[in-house]
Amino acid sequence: MKNLKITLSLLILICITGCDDFLSEKPDNRTEINTPEKISELLVEAYPQMSYFEIAETMSDNVFDSGLPETIRKNEQNYNWEIQTEATEIDTQAYYWDACYRAIAHANKALQAIDELGNTSNLNPQKGEALIARAYSHFMLVSLWAKRYNPATAATDLGVPYVTKPETELVTKYKRNTVAEVFDFIEKDLEEGLKYVTNNYKEPRFHFNVNASKAFASRFYLIKGNWDRVIELSNDLGSKPEGKLRDYSAYESLGVEDQQLKYSSSAAETNLLIVSANTIVSRVYHLNRFNLSGARQPEVFGPTTNLFGKPYYYNLYSSNSSITLFVPKFYEYFKYSNVTAAIGEPFVAEVLLSNDEFFLNRIEAHVMKGQTALANDELEYFLATRTPTYAPTDKLTEAKVVAKFPVVANEYTPFYAMTPVQTSYIKAIAETRRRDFIHEGLRWFDIKRFNIVVKHETANKPVNTLAKDDNRRALQIPLHASSTGVELNPR
């Protein structure tokens, strides 16, 4: 595996050039980034090309002690909300931290090149993509390594360093911006980038195209509580986005590998942003002890969780007699660097943004605006696409939602107030999101923003409880970053 024990500053310098001997190379030997095409090539690297899925998923309540005899250390550390001791392994916290700042470095280099070329209008598409990409990586960093967004405390809560310029020094000391500052920077980049992003790509779903950018913005504004902006961004979806959501009925006749390929296909209308991530996420479902377990599967996928009281379309599989389960989403491509020695790197096409999430964000915003009837129609439409025996008589009503998801005192506690009815609907939507994005880590971000208590059980050990406002909800800063001056999170 690649050695990640390097300073954040040096990492960024290395990443921009793509070679380890950057500092020994004569300046006039470096490739000049002086055309729109070269800037576009640079932006291919402006996306985190590592995966956060296993990290976030394992910290959530989607994961249980399956009873597998072997324990993988990084899986156990995620499960117990601990800093990972392996800094050089794939799919670790440090790996993803570095991947985000590597992506930011490329976005900043692109923006610098755009400025040097006069910031002309023909460079607007590249400018829009660079700004949105920079905002996205910082958003993922602050979402994982900081406390949840709360305007009452955001001005003093530690965020992450928001880097807006390429580095010119070998070692730069970074100060953490506050959560409020990071969110302000993200919003500024987002709104500016939305003016310029385009769909003019050979493969638009591997870039921040127009709809991917709007979907990301809707996730951001949902966390900020700007319901009007979420609805405005999603207006093109409408209340019945026919043909734009995932067609689970088309998966029924496919084998496991074909389902994996179809899930992340650029031909799938719902997939708005796909990244080729260096990850072994496709293997963890038979390796990790702490995973979705067969014994606890009904809690997440059982028909009693369906508002229609019916089974779902979701297909669950196992390679170890149902000790652990998986929904087929990830197909691994192993890129050999030496075929004879069987040496190489695993890659998986991961869906980072989709119409499915975008639409659920819209429904949630309608709930928070008090538009219950509209939310009923939209949530019914969404659930119908996940329920094979749905019938028009399966009407969704406020009474059904409140009965299925009654208010539990102090369970869902976002920074904003909710009525009892809104609380029931928000729980229904969060549980829907939980199932739909199983293995993809989105549940963790709902746990953080709603401040949901999580209890992780391990055989022969006391229950480990993640209480509300527990400091462990923010990942600890990786050791190689803290050693260069990035302040640690409190513990």
mmCIF file with all atom_site columns, N, CA, C and O in Angstrom, residues 70-113:
data_model
loop_
_atom_site.group_PDB
_atom_site.id
_atom_site.type_symbol
_atom_site.label_atom_id
_atom_site.label_alt_id
_atom_site.label_comp_id
_atom_site.label_asym_id
_atom_site.label_entity_id
_atom_site.label_seq_id
_atom_site.pdbx_PDB_ins_code
_atom_site.Cartn_x
_atom_site.Cartn_y
_atom_site.Cartn_z
_atom_site.occupancy
_atom_site.B_iso_or_equiv
_atom_site.pdbx_formal_charge
_atom_site.auth_seq_id
_atom_site.auth_comp_id
_atom_site.auth_asym_id
_atom_site.auth_atom_id
_atom_site.pdbx_PDB_model_num
ATOM 1   N N  . GLU A 1 70  ? -13.228 -14.095 13.255  1.00 0.00 ? 70  GLU A N  1
ATOM 2   C CA . GLU A 1 70  ? -12.075 -13.218 13.082  1.00 0.00 ? 70  GLU A CA 1
ATOM 3   C C  . GLU A 1 70  ? -12.496 -11.751 13.182  1.00 0.00 ? 70  GLU A C  1
ATOM 4   O O  . GLU A 1 70  ? -13.584 -11.369 12.762  1.00 0.00 ? 70  GLU A O  1
ATOM 5   N N  . THR A 1 71  ? -11.597 -10.932 13.741  1.00 0.00 ? 71  THR A N  1
ATOM 6   C CA . THR A 1 71  ? -11.861 -9.502  13.861  1.00 0.00 ? 71  THR A CA 1
ATOM 7   C C  . THR A 1 71  ? -10.770 -8.732  13.146  1.00 0.00 ? 71  THR A C  1
ATOM 8   O O  . THR A 1 71  ? -9.586  -8.941  13.404  1.00 0.00 ? 71  THR A O  1
ATOM 9   N N  . ILE A 1 72  ? -11.168 -7.863  12.230  1.00 0.00 ? 72  ILE A N  1
ATOM 10  C CA . ILE A 1 72  ? -10.231 -6.992  11.535  1.00 0.00 ? 72  ILE A CA 1
ATOM 11  C C  . ILE A 1 72  ? -10.152 -5.686  12.311  1.00 0.00 ? 72  ILE A C  1
ATOM 12  O O  . ILE A 1 72  ? -11.163 -5.058  12.608  1.00 0.00 ? 72  ILE A O  1
ATOM 13  N N  . ARG A 1 73  ? -8.939  -5.281  12.632  1.00 0.00 ? 73  ARG A N  1
ATOM 14  C CA . ARG A 1 73  ? -8.743  -4.173  13.561  1.00 0.00 ? 73  ARG A CA 1
ATOM 15  C C  . ARG A 1 73  ? -9.427  -2.890  13.118  1.00 0.00 ? 73  ARG A C  1
ATOM 16  O O  . ARG A 1 73  ? -10.120 -2.232  13.887  1.00 0.00 ? 73  ARG A O  1
ATOM 17  N N  . LYS A 1 74  ? -9.266  -2.494  11.858  1.00 0.00 ? 74  LYS A N  1
ATOM 18  C CA . LYS A 1 74  ? -9.851  -1.219  11.430  1.00 0.00 ? 74  LYS A CA 1
ATOM 19  C C  . LYS A 1 74  ? -11.379 -1.279  11.460  1.00 0.00 ? 74  LYS A C  1
ATOM 20  O O  . LYS A 1 74  ? -12.039 -0.277  11.746  1.00 0.00 ? 74  LYS A O  1
ATOM 21  N N  . ASN A 1 75  ? -11.953 -2.451  11.196  1.00 0.00 ? 75  ASN A N  1
ATOM 22  C CA . ASN A 1 75  ? -13.401 -2.627  11.273  1.00 0.00 ? 75  ASN A CA 1
ATOM 23  C C  . ASN A 1 75  ? -13.872 -2.470  12.718  1.00 0.00 ? 75  ASN A C  1
ATOM 24  O O  . ASN A 1 75  ? -14.868 -1.790  12.995  1.00 0.00 ? 75  ASN A O  1
ATOM 25  N N  . GLU A 1 76  ? -13.135 -3.054  13.646  1.00 0.00 ? 76  GLU A N  1
ATOM 26  C CA . GLU A 1 76  ? -13.479 -2.946  15.068  1.00 0.00 ? 76  GLU A CA 1
ATOM 27  C C  . GLU A 1 76  ? -13.319 -1.516  15.571  1.00 0.00 ? 76  GLU A C  1
ATOM 28  O O  . GLU A 1 76  ? -14.144 -1.020  16.354  1.00 0.00 ? 76  GLU A O  1
ATOM 29  N N  . GLN A 1 77  ? -12.290 -0.826  15.112  1.00 0.00 ? 77  GLN A N  1
ATOM 30  C CA . GLN A 1 77  ? -12.075 0.557   15.555  1.00 0.00 ? 77  GLN A CA 1
ATOM 31  C C  . GLN A 1 77  ? -13.185 1.480   15.036  1.00 0.00 ? 77  GLN A C  1
ATOM 32  O O  . GLN A 1 77  ? -13.645 2.364   15.766  1.00 0.00 ? 77  GLN A O  1
ATOM 33  N N  . ASN A 1 78  ? -13.599 1.306   13.799  1.00 0.00 ? 78  ASN A N  1
ATOM 34  C CA . ASN A 1 78  ? -14.743 2.079   13.303  1.00 0.00 ? 78  ASN A CA 1
ATOM 35  C C  . ASN A 1 78  ? -15.992 1.789   14.121  1.00 0.00 ? 78  ASN A C  1
ATOM 36  O O  . ASN A 1 78  ? -16.756 2.700   14.471  1.00 0.00 ? 78  ASN A O  1
ATOM 37  N N  . TYR A 1 79  ? -16.221 0.512   14.417  1.00 0.00 ? 79  TYR A N  1
ATOM 38  C CA . TYR A 1 79  ? -17.411 0.089   15.158  1.00 0.00 ? 79  TYR A CA 1
ATOM 39  C C  . TYR A 1 79  ? -17.448 0.710   16.554  1.00 0.00 ? 79  TYR A C  1
ATOM 40  O O  . TYR A 1 79  ? -18.522 1.016   17.083  1.00 0.00 ? 79  TYR A O  1
ATOM 41  N N  . ASN A 1 80  ? -16.264 0.926   17.128  1.00 0.00 ? 80  ASN A N  1
ATOM 42  C CA . ASN A 1 80  ? -16.175 1.479   18.485  1.00 0.00 ? 80  ASN A CA 1
ATOM 43  C C  . ASN A 1 80  ? -15.851 2.974   18.489  1.00 0.00 ? 80  ASN A C  1
ATOM 44  O O  . ASN A 1 80  ? -15.512 3.525   19.532  1.00 0.00 ? 80  ASN A O  1
ATOM 45  N N  . TRP A 1 81  ? -15.949 3.611   17.323  1.00 0.00 ? 81  TRP A N  1
ATOM 46  C CA . TRP A 1 81  ? -15.736 5.056   17.200  1.00 0.00 ? 81  TRP A CA 1
ATOM 47  C C  . TRP A 1 81  ? -14.364 5.472   17.726  1.00 0.00 ? 81  TRP A C  1
ATOM 48  O O  . TRP A 1 81  ? -14.216 6.449   18.461  1.00 0.00 ? 81  TRP A O  1
ATOM 49  N N  . GLU A 1 82  ? -13.346 4.724   17.315  1.00 0.00 ? 82  GLU A N  1
ATOM 50  C CA . GLU A 1 82  ? -11.971 4.975   17.729  1.00 0.00 ? 82  GLU A CA 1
ATOM 51  C C  . GLU A 1 82  ? -11.156 5.470   16.543  1.00 0.00 ? 82  GLU A C  1
ATOM 52  O O  . GLU A 1 82  ? -11.485 5.192   15.381  1.00 0.00 ? 82  GLU A O  1
ATOM 53  N N  . ILE A 1 83  ? -10.057 6.172   16.836  1.00 0.00 ? 83  ILE A N  1
ATOM 54  C CA . ILE A 1 83  ? -9.134  6.539   15.776  1.00 0.00 ? 83  ILE A CA 1
ATOM 55  C C  . ILE A 1 83  ? -8.437  5.269   15.304  1.00 0.00 ? 83  ILE A C  1
ATOM 56  O O  . ILE A 1 83  ? -8.111  4.377   16.101  1.00 0.00 ? 83  ILE A O  1
ATOM 57  N N  . GLN A 1 84  ? -8.231  5.170   14.012  1.00 0.00 ? 84  GLN A N  1
ATOM 58  C CA . GLN A 1 84  ? -7.608  3.967   13.472  1.00 0.00 ? 84  GLN A CA 1
ATOM 59  C C  . GLN A 1 84  ? -6.092  4.061   13.559  1.00 0.00 ? 84  GLN A C  1
ATOM 60  O O  . GLN A 1 84  ? -5.495  5.082   13.245  1.00 0.00 ? 84  GLN A O  1
ATOM 61  N N  . THR A 1 85  ? -5.491  2.972   14.013  1.00 0.00 ? 85  THR A N  1
ATOM 62  C CA . THR A 1 85  ? -4.039  2.937   14.158  1.00 0.00 ? 85  THR A CA 1
ATOM 63  C C  . THR A 1 85  ? -3.347  2.665   12.834  1.00 0.00 ? 85  THR A C  1
ATOM 64  O O  . THR A 1 85  ? -2.165  2.966   12.676  1.00 0.00 ? 85  THR A O  1
ATOM 65  N N  . GLU A 1 86  ? -4.084  2.093   11.863  1.00 0.00 ? 86  GLU A N  1
ATOM 66  C CA . GLU A 1 86  ? -3.491  1.845   10.549  1.00 0.00 ? 86  GLU A CA 1
ATOM 67  C C  . GLU A 1 86  ? -3.674  3.089   9.684   1.00 0.00 ? 86  GLU A C  1
ATOM 68  O O  . GLU A 1 86  ? -4.782  3.427   9.302   1.00 0.00 ? 86  GLU A O  1
ATOM 69  N N  . ALA A 1 87  ? -2.569  3.780   9.403   1.00 0.00 ? 87  ALA A N  1
ATOM 70  C CA . ALA A 1 87  ? -2.649  4.995   8.602   1.00 0.00 ? 87  ALA A CA 1
ATOM 71  C C  . ALA A 1 87  ? -2.306  4.749   7.145   1.00 0.00 ? 87  ALA A C  1
ATOM 72  O O  . ALA A 1 87  ? -2.497  5.620   6.300   1.00 0.00 ? 87  ALA A O  1
ATOM 73  N N  . THR A 1 88  ? -1.788  3.580   6.835   1.00 0.00 ? 88  THR A N  1
ATOM 74  C CA . THR A 1 88  ? -1.333  3.315   5.465   1.00 0.00 ? 88  THR A CA 1
ATOM 75  C C  . THR A 1 88  ? -2.199  2.282   4.765   1.00 0.00 ? 88  THR A C  1
ATOM 76  O O  . THR A 1 88  ? -1.895  1.871   3.653   1.00 0.00 ? 88  THR A O  1
ATOM 77  N N  . GLU A 1 89  ? -3.287  1.867   5.393   1.00 0.00 ? 89  GLU A N  1
ATOM 78  C CA . GLU A 1 89  ? -4.143  0.844   4.796   1.00 0.00 ? 89  GLU A CA 1
ATOM 79  C C  . GLU A 1 89  ? -5.285  1.478   4.017   1.00 0.00 ? 89  GLU A C  1
ATOM 80  O O  . GLU A 1 89  ? -5.806  2.531   4.374   1.00 0.00 ? 89  GLU A O  1
ATOM 81  N N  . ILE A 1 90  ? -5.696  0.784   2.984   1.00 0.00 ? 90  ILE A N  1
ATOM 82  C CA . ILE A 1 90  ? -6.818  1.216   2.167   1.00 0.00 ? 90  ILE A CA 1
ATOM 83  C C  . ILE A 1 90  ? -8.094  1.249   3.006   1.00 0.00 ? 90  ILE A C  1
ATOM 84  O O  . ILE A 1 90  ? -8.256  0.477   3.951   1.00 0.00 ? 90  ILE A O  1
ATOM 85  N N  . ASP A 1 91  ? -8.975  2.181   2.719   1.00 0.00 ? 91  ASP A N  1
ATOM 86  C CA . ASP A 1 91  ? -10.273 2.328   3.391   1.00 0.00 ? 91  ASP A CA 1
ATOM 87  C C  . ASP A 1 91  ? -10.163 2.762   4.850   1.00 0.00 ? 91  ASP A C  1
ATOM 88  O O  . ASP A 1 91  ? -11.102 2.592   5.618   1.00 0.00 ? 91  ASP A O  1
ATOM 89  N N  . THR A 1 92  ? -9.051  3.346   5.229   1.00 0.00 ? 92  THR A N  1
ATOM 90  C CA . THR A 1 92  ? -8.921  3.862   6.585   1.00 0.00 ? 92  THR A CA 1
ATOM 91  C C  . THR A 1 92  ? -9.280  5.340   6.617   1.00 0.00 ? 92  THR A C  1
ATOM 92  O O  . THR A 1 92  ? -9.371  6.009   5.585   1.00 0.00 ? 92  THR A O  1
ATOM 93  N N  . GLN A 1 93  ? -9.460  5.850   7.824   1.00 0.00 ? 93  GLN A N  1
ATOM 94  C CA . GLN A 1 93  ? -9.816  7.247   7.998   1.00 0.00 ? 93  GLN A CA 1
ATOM 95  C C  . GLN A 1 93  ? -8.740  8.164   7.418   1.00 0.00 ? 93  GLN A C  1
ATOM 96  O O  . GLN A 1 93  ? -9.055  9.138   6.713   1.00 0.00 ? 93  GLN A O  1
ATOM 97  N N  . ALA A 1 94  ? -7.470  7.861   7.700   1.00 0.00 ? 94  ALA A N  1
ATOM 98  C CA . ALA A 1 94  ? -6.376  8.688   7.189   1.00 0.00 ? 94  ALA A CA 1
ATOM 99  C C  . ALA A 1 94  ? -6.329  8.665   5.667   1.00 0.00 ? 94  ALA A C  1
ATOM 100 O O  . ALA A 1 94  ? -6.023  9.680   5.027   1.00 0.00 ? 94  ALA A O  1
ATOM 101 N N  . TYR A 1 95  ? -6.647  7.533   5.078   1.00 0.00 ? 95  TYR A N  1
ATOM 102 C CA . TYR A 1 95  ? -6.655  7.394   3.626   1.00 0.00 ? 95  TYR A CA 1
ATOM 103 C C  . TYR A 1 95  ? -7.678  8.351   3.008   1.00 0.00 ? 95  TYR A C  1
ATOM 104 O O  . TYR A 1 95  ? -7.395  9.017   2.014   1.00 0.00 ? 95  TYR A O  1
ATOM 105 N N  . TYR A 1 96  ? -8.858  8.413   3.613   1.00 0.00 ? 96  TYR A N  1
ATOM 106 C CA . TYR A 1 96  ? -9.895  9.271   3.045   1.00 0.00 ? 96  TYR A CA 1
ATOM 107 C C  . TYR A 1 96  ? -9.589  10.747  3.296   1.00 0.00 ? 96  TYR A C  1
ATOM 108 O O  . TYR A 1 96  ? -9.836  11.597  2.423   1.00 0.00 ? 96  TYR A O  1
ATOM 109 N N  . TRP A 1 97  ? -9.062  11.079  4.466   1.00 0.00 ? 97  TRP A N  1
ATOM 110 C CA . TRP A 1 97  ? -8.646  12.455  4.758   1.00 0.00 ? 97  TRP A CA 1
ATOM 111 C C  . TRP A 1 97  ? -7.686  12.945  3.678   1.00 0.00 ? 97  TRP A C  1
ATOM 112 O O  . TRP A 1 97  ? -7.863  14.009  3.088   1.00 0.00 ? 97  TRP A O  1
ATOM 113 N N  . ASP A 1 98  ? -6.660  12.135  3.393   1.00 0.00 ? 98  ASP A N  1
ATOM 114 C CA . ASP A 1 98  ? -5.670  12.515  2.389   1.00 0.00 ? 98  ASP A CA 1
ATOM 115 C C  . ASP A 1 98  ? -6.286  12.593  0.996   1.00 0.00 ? 98  ASP A C  1
ATOM 116 O O  . ASP A 1 98  ? -5.930  13.461  0.196   1.00 0.00 ? 98  ASP A O  1
ATOM 117 N N  . ALA A 1 99  ? -7.215  11.685  0.692   1.00 0.00 ? 99  ALA A N  1
ATOM 118 C CA . ALA A 1 99  ? -7.861  11.700  -0.628  1.00 0.00 ? 99  ALA A CA 1
ATOM 119 C C  . ALA A 1 99  ? -8.626  12.994  -0.841  1.00 0.00 ? 99  ALA A C  1
ATOM 120 O O  . ALA A 1 99  ? -8.630  13.556  -1.951  1.00 0.00 ? 99  ALA A O  1
ATOM 121 N N  . CYS A 1 100 ? -9.289  13.485  0.209   1.00 0.00 ? 100 CYS A N  1
ATOM 122 C CA . CYS A 1 100 ? -10.043 14.739  0.093   1.00 0.00 ? 100 CYS A CA 1
ATOM 123 C C  . CYS A 1 100 ? -9.108  15.919  -0.143  1.00 0.00 ? 100 CYS A C  1
ATOM 124 O O  . CYS A 1 100 ? -9.361  16.764  -1.018  1.00 0.00 ? 100 CYS A O  1
ATOM 125 N N  . TYR A 1 101 ? -8.015  15.994  0.633   1.00 0.00 ? 101 TYR A N  1
ATOM 126 C CA . TYR A 1 101 ? -7.104  17.122  0.442   1.00 0.00 ? 101 TYR A CA 1
ATOM 127 C C  . TYR A 1 101 ? -6.331  17.007  -0.874  1.00 0.00 ? 101 TYR A C  1
ATOM 128 O O  . TYR A 1 101 ? -5.952  18.021  -1.467  1.00 0.00 ? 101 TYR A O  1
ATOM 129 N N  . ARG A 1 102 ? -6.117  15.792  -1.338  1.00 0.00 ? 102 ARG A N  1
ATOM 130 C CA . ARG A 1 102 ? -5.512  15.612  -2.653  1.00 0.00 ? 102 ARG A CA 1
ATOM 131 C C  . ARG A 1 102 ? -6.449  16.159  -3.736  1.00 0.00 ? 102 ARG A C  1
ATOM 132 O O  . ARG A 1 102 ? -6.023  16.852  -4.662  1.00 0.00 ? 102 ARG A O  1
ATOM 133 N N  . ALA A 1 103 ? -7.735  15.865  -3.616  1.00 0.00 ? 103 ALA A N  1
ATOM 134 C CA . ALA A 1 103 ? -8.719  16.378  -4.573  1.00 0.00 ? 103 ALA A CA 1
ATOM 135 C C  . ALA A 1 103 ? -8.789  17.904  -4.515  1.00 0.00 ? 103 ALA A C  1
ATOM 136 O O  . ALA A 1 103 ? -8.870  18.579  -5.551  1.00 0.00 ? 103 ALA A O  1
ATOM 137 N N  . ILE A 1 104 ? -8.761  18.450  -3.301  1.00 0.00 ? 104 ILE A N  1
ATOM 138 C CA . ILE A 1 104 ? -8.797  19.906  -3.122  1.00 0.00 ? 104 ILE A CA 1
ATOM 139 C C  . ILE A 1 104 ? -7.589  20.555  -3.784  1.00 0.00 ? 104 ILE A C  1
ATOM 140 O O  . ILE A 1 104 ? -7.700  21.617  -4.420  1.00 0.00 ? 104 ILE A O  1
ATOM 141 N N  . ALA A 1 105 ? -6.424  19.914  -3.673  1.00 0.00 ? 105 ALA A N  1
ATOM 142 C CA . ALA A 1 105 ? -5.212  20.458  -4.284  1.00 0.00 ? 105 ALA A CA 1
ATOM 143 C C  . ALA A 1 105 ? -5.375  20.583  -5.793  1.00 0.00 ? 105 ALA A C  1
ATOM 144 O O  . ALA A 1 105 ? -4.959  21.579  -6.398  1.00 0.00 ? 105 ALA A O  1
ATOM 145 N N  . HIS A 1 106 ? -5.965  19.580  -6.411  1.00 0.00 ? 106 HIS A N  1
ATOM 146 C CA . HIS A 1 106 ? -6.178  19.633  -7.858  1.00 0.00 ? 106 HIS A CA 1
ATOM 147 C C  . HIS A 1 106 ? -7.206  20.711  -8.234  1.00 0.00 ? 106 HIS A C  1
ATOM 148 O O  . HIS A 1 106 ? -7.042  21.410  -9.237  1.00 0.00 ? 106 HIS A O  1
ATOM 149 N N  . ALA A 1 107 ? -8.253  20.835  -7.450  1.00 0.00 ? 107 ALA A N  1
ATOM 150 C CA . ALA A 1 107 ? -9.241  21.887  -7.714  1.00 0.00 ? 107 ALA A CA 1
ATOM 151 C C  . ALA A 1 107 ? -8.605  23.270  -7.597  1.00 0.00 ? 107 ALA A C  1
ATOM 152 O O  . ALA A 1 107 ? -8.850  24.157  -8.437  1.00 0.00 ? 107 ALA A O  1
ATOM 153 N N  . ASN A 1 108 ? -7.775  23.458  -6.563  1.00 0.00 ? 108 ASN A N  1
ATOM 154 C CA . ASN A 1 108 ? -7.125  24.755  -6.376  1.00 0.00 ? 108 ASN A CA 1
ATOM 155 C C  . ASN A 1 108 ? -6.131  25.059  -7.487  1.00 0.00 ? 108 ASN A C  1
ATOM 156 O O  . ASN A 1 108 ? -6.003  26.208  -7.932  1.00 0.00 ? 108 ASN A O  1
ATOM 157 N N  . LYS A 1 109 ? -5.404  24.048  -7.939  1.00 0.00 ? 109 LYS A N  1
ATOM 158 C CA . LYS A 1 109 ? -4.461  24.260  -9.040  1.00 0.00 ? 109 LYS A CA 1
ATOM 159 C C  . LYS A 1 109 ? -5.216  24.649  -10.313 1.00 0.00 ? 109 LYS A C  1
ATOM 160 O O  . LYS A 1 109 ? -4.768  25.516  -11.078 1.00 0.00 ? 109 LYS A O  1
ATOM 161 N N  . ALA A 1 110 ? -6.385  24.029  -10.535 1.00 0.00 ? 110 ALA A N  1
ATOM 162 C CA . ALA A 1 110 ? -7.202  24.373  -11.701 1.00 0.00 ? 110 ALA A CA 1
ATOM 163 C C  . ALA A 1 110 ? -7.687  25.818  -11.612 1.00 0.00 ? 110 ALA A C  1
ATOM 164 O O  . ALA A 1 110 ? -7.657  26.568  -12.601 1.00 0.00 ? 110 ALA A O  1
ATOM 165 N N  . LEU A 1 111 ? -8.142  26.225  -10.427 1.00 0.00 ? 111 LEU A N  1
ATOM 166 C CA . LEU A 1 111 ? -8.630  27.594  -10.244 1.00 0.00 ? 111 LEU A CA 1
ATOM 167 C C  . LEU A 1 111 ? -7.506  28.608  -10.413 1.00 0.00 ? 111 LEU A C  1
ATOM 168 O O  . LEU A 1 111 ? -7.715  29.704  -10.965 1.00 0.00 ? 111 LEU A O  1
ATOM 169 N N  . GLN A 1 112 ? -6.311  28.251  -9.959  1.00 0.00 ? 112 GLN A N  1
ATOM 170 C CA . GLN A 1 112 ? -5.161  29.135  -10.157 1.00 0.00 ? 112 GLN A CA 1
ATOM 171 C C  . GLN A 1 112 ? -4.861  29.292  -11.648 1.00 0.00 ? 112 GLN A C  1
ATOM 172 O O  . GLN A 1 112 ? -4.617  30.409  -12.130 1.00 0.00 ? 112 GLN A O  1
ATOM 173 N N  . ALA A 1 113 ? -4.898  28.187  -12.376 1.00 0.00 ? 113 ALA A N  1
ATOM 174 C CA . ALA A 1 113 ? -4.633  28.243  -13.816 1.00 0.00 ? 113 ALA A CA 1
ATOM 175 C C  . ALA A 1 113 ? -5.681  29.088  -14.534 1.00 0.00 ? 113 ALA A C  1
ATOM 176 O O  . ALA A 1 113 ? -5.360  29.848  -15.466 1.00 0.00 ? 113 ALA A O  1
#
